[in-house]
Amino acid sequence: MTTAEKLIKQGMEKGIEQGTLLDKQEVLIKLLSKKFGITGDDEEFIKSFTDKAKLDRALDEILFAEVKEAVLSMLK
């Protein structure tokens, strides 16, 4: 594999990883908005969050949460 091919592969992997993070953030924002409604501050907080495991926990929690704070607490 040439150096150029390696760099292209690394860039693609990084892009996929970043896309996955952005997808999780957007889905969480959409679900919270539909279920509870969110503020601009809530949205900015979610967009600034980069821990994928905690985002996954928050996405799981939204199924059973009765208040948005229960979901957002998964990110702290």
mmCIF file with all atom_site columns, C-alpha atoms in Angstrom:
data_model
loop_
_atom_site.group_PDB
_atom_site.id
_atom_site.type_symbol
_atom_site.label_atom_id
_atom_site.label_alt_id
_atom_site.label_comp_id
_atom_site.label_asym_id
_atom_site.label_entity_id
_atom_site.label_seq_id
_atom_site.pdbx_PDB_ins_code
_atom_site.Cartn_x
_atom_site.Cartn_y
_atom_site.Cartn_z
_atom_site.occupancy
_atom_site.B_iso_or_equiv
_atom_site.pdbx_formal_charge
_atom_site.auth_seq_id
_atom_site.auth_comp_id
_atom_site.auth_asym_id
_atom_site.auth_atom_id
_atom_site.pdbx_PDB_model_num
ATOM 1  C CA . MET A 1 1  ? 0.000   0.000  0.000  1.00 0.00 ? 1  MET A CA 1
ATOM 2  C CA . THR A 1 2  ? 1.410   3.383  -0.972 1.00 0.00 ? 2  THR A CA 1
ATOM 3  C CA . THR A 1 3  ? 1.682   6.307  1.382  1.00 0.00 ? 3  THR A CA 1
ATOM 4  C CA . ALA A 1 4  ? -1.117  8.066  -0.479 1.00 0.00 ? 4  ALA A CA 1
ATOM 5  C CA . GLU A 1 5  ? -3.375  5.009  -0.127 1.00 0.00 ? 5  GLU A CA 1
ATOM 6  C CA . LYS A 1 6  ? -2.627  4.819  3.604  1.00 0.00 ? 6  LYS A CA 1
ATOM 7  C CA . LEU A 1 7  ? -3.462  8.496  4.079  1.00 0.00 ? 7  LEU A CA 1
ATOM 8  C CA . ILE A 1 8  ? -6.686  8.130  2.097  1.00 0.00 ? 8  ILE A CA 1
ATOM 9  C CA . LYS A 1 9  ? -7.675  5.108  4.202  1.00 0.00 ? 9  LYS A CA 1
ATOM 10 C CA . GLN A 1 10 ? -6.909  6.970  7.452  1.00 0.00 ? 10 GLN A CA 1
ATOM 11 C CA . GLY A 1 11 ? -8.951  9.955  6.271  1.00 0.00 ? 11 GLY A CA 1
ATOM 12 C CA . MET A 1 12 ? -11.898 7.754  5.370  1.00 0.00 ? 12 MET A CA 1
ATOM 13 C CA . GLU A 1 13 ? -11.792 6.008  8.755  1.00 0.00 ? 13 GLU A CA 1
ATOM 14 C CA . LYS A 1 14 ? -11.639 9.351  10.559 1.00 0.00 ? 14 LYS A CA 1
ATOM 15 C CA . GLY A 1 15 ? -14.558 10.652 8.483  1.00 0.00 ? 15 GLY A CA 1
ATOM 16 C CA . ILE A 1 16 ? -16.660 7.589  9.289  1.00 0.00 ? 16 ILE A CA 1
ATOM 17 C CA . GLU A 1 17 ? -15.838 7.926  12.995 1.00 0.00 ? 17 GLU A CA 1
ATOM 18 C CA . GLN A 1 18 ? -16.742 11.636 13.003 1.00 0.00 ? 18 GLN A CA 1
ATOM 19 C CA . GLY A 1 19 ? -19.931 10.956 11.043 1.00 0.00 ? 19 GLY A CA 1
ATOM 20 C CA . THR A 1 20 ? -21.024 8.371  13.585 1.00 0.00 ? 20 THR A CA 1
ATOM 21 C CA . LEU A 1 21 ? -20.550 10.839 16.427 1.00 0.00 ? 21 LEU A CA 1
ATOM 22 C CA . LEU A 1 22 ? -22.515 13.546 14.610 1.00 0.00 ? 22 LEU A CA 1
ATOM 23 C CA . ASP A 1 23 ? -25.276 11.052 13.783 1.00 0.00 ? 23 ASP A CA 1
ATOM 24 C CA . LYS A 1 24 ? -25.657 10.096 17.455 1.00 0.00 ? 24 LYS A CA 1
ATOM 25 C CA . GLN A 1 25 ? -25.784 13.741 18.507 1.00 0.00 ? 25 GLN A CA 1
ATOM 26 C CA . GLU A 1 26 ? -28.405 14.593 15.866 1.00 0.00 ? 26 GLU A CA 1
ATOM 27 C CA . VAL A 1 27 ? -30.576 11.580 16.696 1.00 0.00 ? 27 VAL A CA 1
ATOM 28 C CA . LEU A 1 28 ? -30.495 12.404 20.406 1.00 0.00 ? 28 LEU A CA 1
ATOM 29 C CA . ILE A 1 29 ? -31.435 16.025 19.688 1.00 0.00 ? 29 ILE A CA 1
ATOM 30 C CA . LYS A 1 30 ? -34.289 14.949 17.424 1.00 0.00 ? 30 LYS A CA 1
ATOM 31 C CA . LEU A 1 31 ? -35.692 12.402 19.871 1.00 0.00 ? 31 LEU A CA 1
ATOM 32 C CA . LEU A 1 32 ? -35.453 14.742 22.861 1.00 0.00 ? 32 LEU A CA 1
ATOM 33 C CA . SER A 1 33 ? -37.102 17.515 20.849 1.00 0.00 ? 33 SER A CA 1
ATOM 34 C CA . LYS A 1 34 ? -39.998 15.296 19.863 1.00 0.00 ? 34 LYS A CA 1
ATOM 35 C CA . LYS A 1 35 ? -40.518 13.718 23.284 1.00 0.00 ? 35 LYS A CA 1
ATOM 36 C CA . PHE A 1 36 ? -39.850 16.625 25.641 1.00 0.00 ? 36 PHE A CA 1
ATOM 37 C CA . GLY A 1 37 ? -38.808 19.716 23.734 1.00 0.00 ? 37 GLY A CA 1
ATOM 38 C CA . ILE A 1 38 ? -35.328 21.147 24.263 1.00 0.00 ? 38 ILE A CA 1
ATOM 39 C CA . THR A 1 39 ? -33.696 24.532 24.596 1.00 0.00 ? 39 THR A CA 1
ATOM 40 C CA . GLY A 1 40 ? -30.888 25.922 22.498 1.00 0.00 ? 40 GLY A CA 1
ATOM 41 C CA . ASP A 1 41 ? -28.583 25.357 25.460 1.00 0.00 ? 41 ASP A CA 1
ATOM 42 C CA . ASP A 1 42 ? -29.598 21.671 25.590 1.00 0.00 ? 42 ASP A CA 1
ATOM 43 C CA . GLU A 1 43 ? -28.851 21.337 21.878 1.00 0.00 ? 43 GLU A CA 1
ATOM 44 C CA . GLU A 1 44 ? -25.456 23.033 22.191 1.00 0.00 ? 44 GLU A CA 1
ATOM 45 C CA . PHE A 1 45 ? -24.583 20.807 25.165 1.00 0.00 ? 45 PHE A CA 1
ATOM 46 C CA . ILE A 1 46 ? -25.371 17.668 23.137 1.00 0.00 ? 46 ILE A CA 1
ATOM 47 C CA . LYS A 1 47 ? -23.453 18.939 20.091 1.00 0.00 ? 47 LYS A CA 1
ATOM 48 C CA . SER A 1 48 ? -20.386 19.602 22.244 1.00 0.00 ? 48 SER A CA 1
ATOM 49 C CA . PHE A 1 49 ? -20.473 16.105 23.738 1.00 0.00 ? 49 PHE A CA 1
ATOM 50 C CA . THR A 1 50 ? -18.014 13.602 22.217 1.00 0.00 ? 50 THR A CA 1
ATOM 51 C CA . ASP A 1 51 ? -18.194 10.496 24.425 1.00 0.00 ? 51 ASP A CA 1
ATOM 52 C CA . LYS A 1 52 ? -19.922 7.938  22.178 1.00 0.00 ? 52 LYS A CA 1
ATOM 53 C CA . ALA A 1 53 ? -20.576 5.466  24.998 1.00 0.00 ? 53 ALA A CA 1
ATOM 54 C CA . LYS A 1 54 ? -22.426 8.083  27.037 1.00 0.00 ? 54 LYS A CA 1
ATOM 55 C CA . LEU A 1 55 ? -24.350 9.206  23.953 1.00 0.00 ? 55 LEU A CA 1
ATOM 56 C CA . ASP A 1 56 ? -25.414 5.571  23.474 1.00 0.00 ? 56 ASP A CA 1
ATOM 57 C CA . ARG A 1 57 ? -26.586 5.395  27.109 1.00 0.00 ? 57 ARG A CA 1
ATOM 58 C CA . ALA A 1 58 ? -28.586 8.596  26.660 1.00 0.00 ? 58 ALA A CA 1
ATOM 59 C CA . LEU A 1 59 ? -30.162 7.196  23.486 1.00 0.00 ? 59 LEU A CA 1
ATOM 60 C CA . ASP A 1 60 ? -31.147 4.044  25.392 1.00 0.00 ? 60 ASP A CA 1
ATOM 61 C CA . GLU A 1 61 ? -32.491 6.051  28.327 1.00 0.00 ? 61 GLU A CA 1
ATOM 62 C CA . ILE A 1 62 ? -34.832 8.117  26.175 1.00 0.00 ? 62 ILE A CA 1
ATOM 63 C CA . LEU A 1 63 ? -37.058 5.075  25.718 1.00 0.00 ? 63 LEU A CA 1
ATOM 64 C CA . PHE A 1 64 ? -37.983 4.971  29.393 1.00 0.00 ? 64 PHE A CA 1
ATOM 65 C CA . ALA A 1 65 ? -37.352 8.506  30.647 1.00 0.00 ? 65 ALA A CA 1
ATOM 66 C CA . GLU A 1 66 ? -40.226 10.557 31.950 1.00 0.00 ? 66 GLU A CA 1
ATOM 67 C CA . VAL A 1 67 ? -38.251 13.823 31.933 1.00 0.00 ? 67 VAL A CA 1
ATOM 68 C CA . LYS A 1 68 ? -35.484 15.106 29.666 1.00 0.00 ? 68 LYS A CA 1
ATOM 69 C CA . GLU A 1 69 ? -33.171 15.642 32.650 1.00 0.00 ? 69 GLU A CA 1
ATOM 70 C CA . ALA A 1 70 ? -32.980 11.857 33.085 1.00 0.00 ? 70 ALA A CA 1
ATOM 71 C CA . VAL A 1 71 ? -31.655 11.567 29.551 1.00 0.00 ? 71 VAL A CA 1
ATOM 72 C CA . LEU A 1 72 ? -29.257 14.491 29.806 1.00 0.00 ? 72 LEU A CA 1
ATOM 73 C CA . SER A 1 73 ? -27.900 13.128 33.104 1.00 0.00 ? 73 SER A CA 1
ATOM 74 C CA . MET A 1 74 ? -26.518 10.170 31.133 1.00 0.00 ? 74 MET A CA 1
ATOM 75 C CA . LEU A 1 75 ? -24.082 12.609 29.506 1.00 0.00 ? 75 LEU A CA 1
ATOM 76 C CA . LYS A 1 76 ? -22.621 13.904 32.773 1.00 0.00 ? 76 LYS A CA 1
#
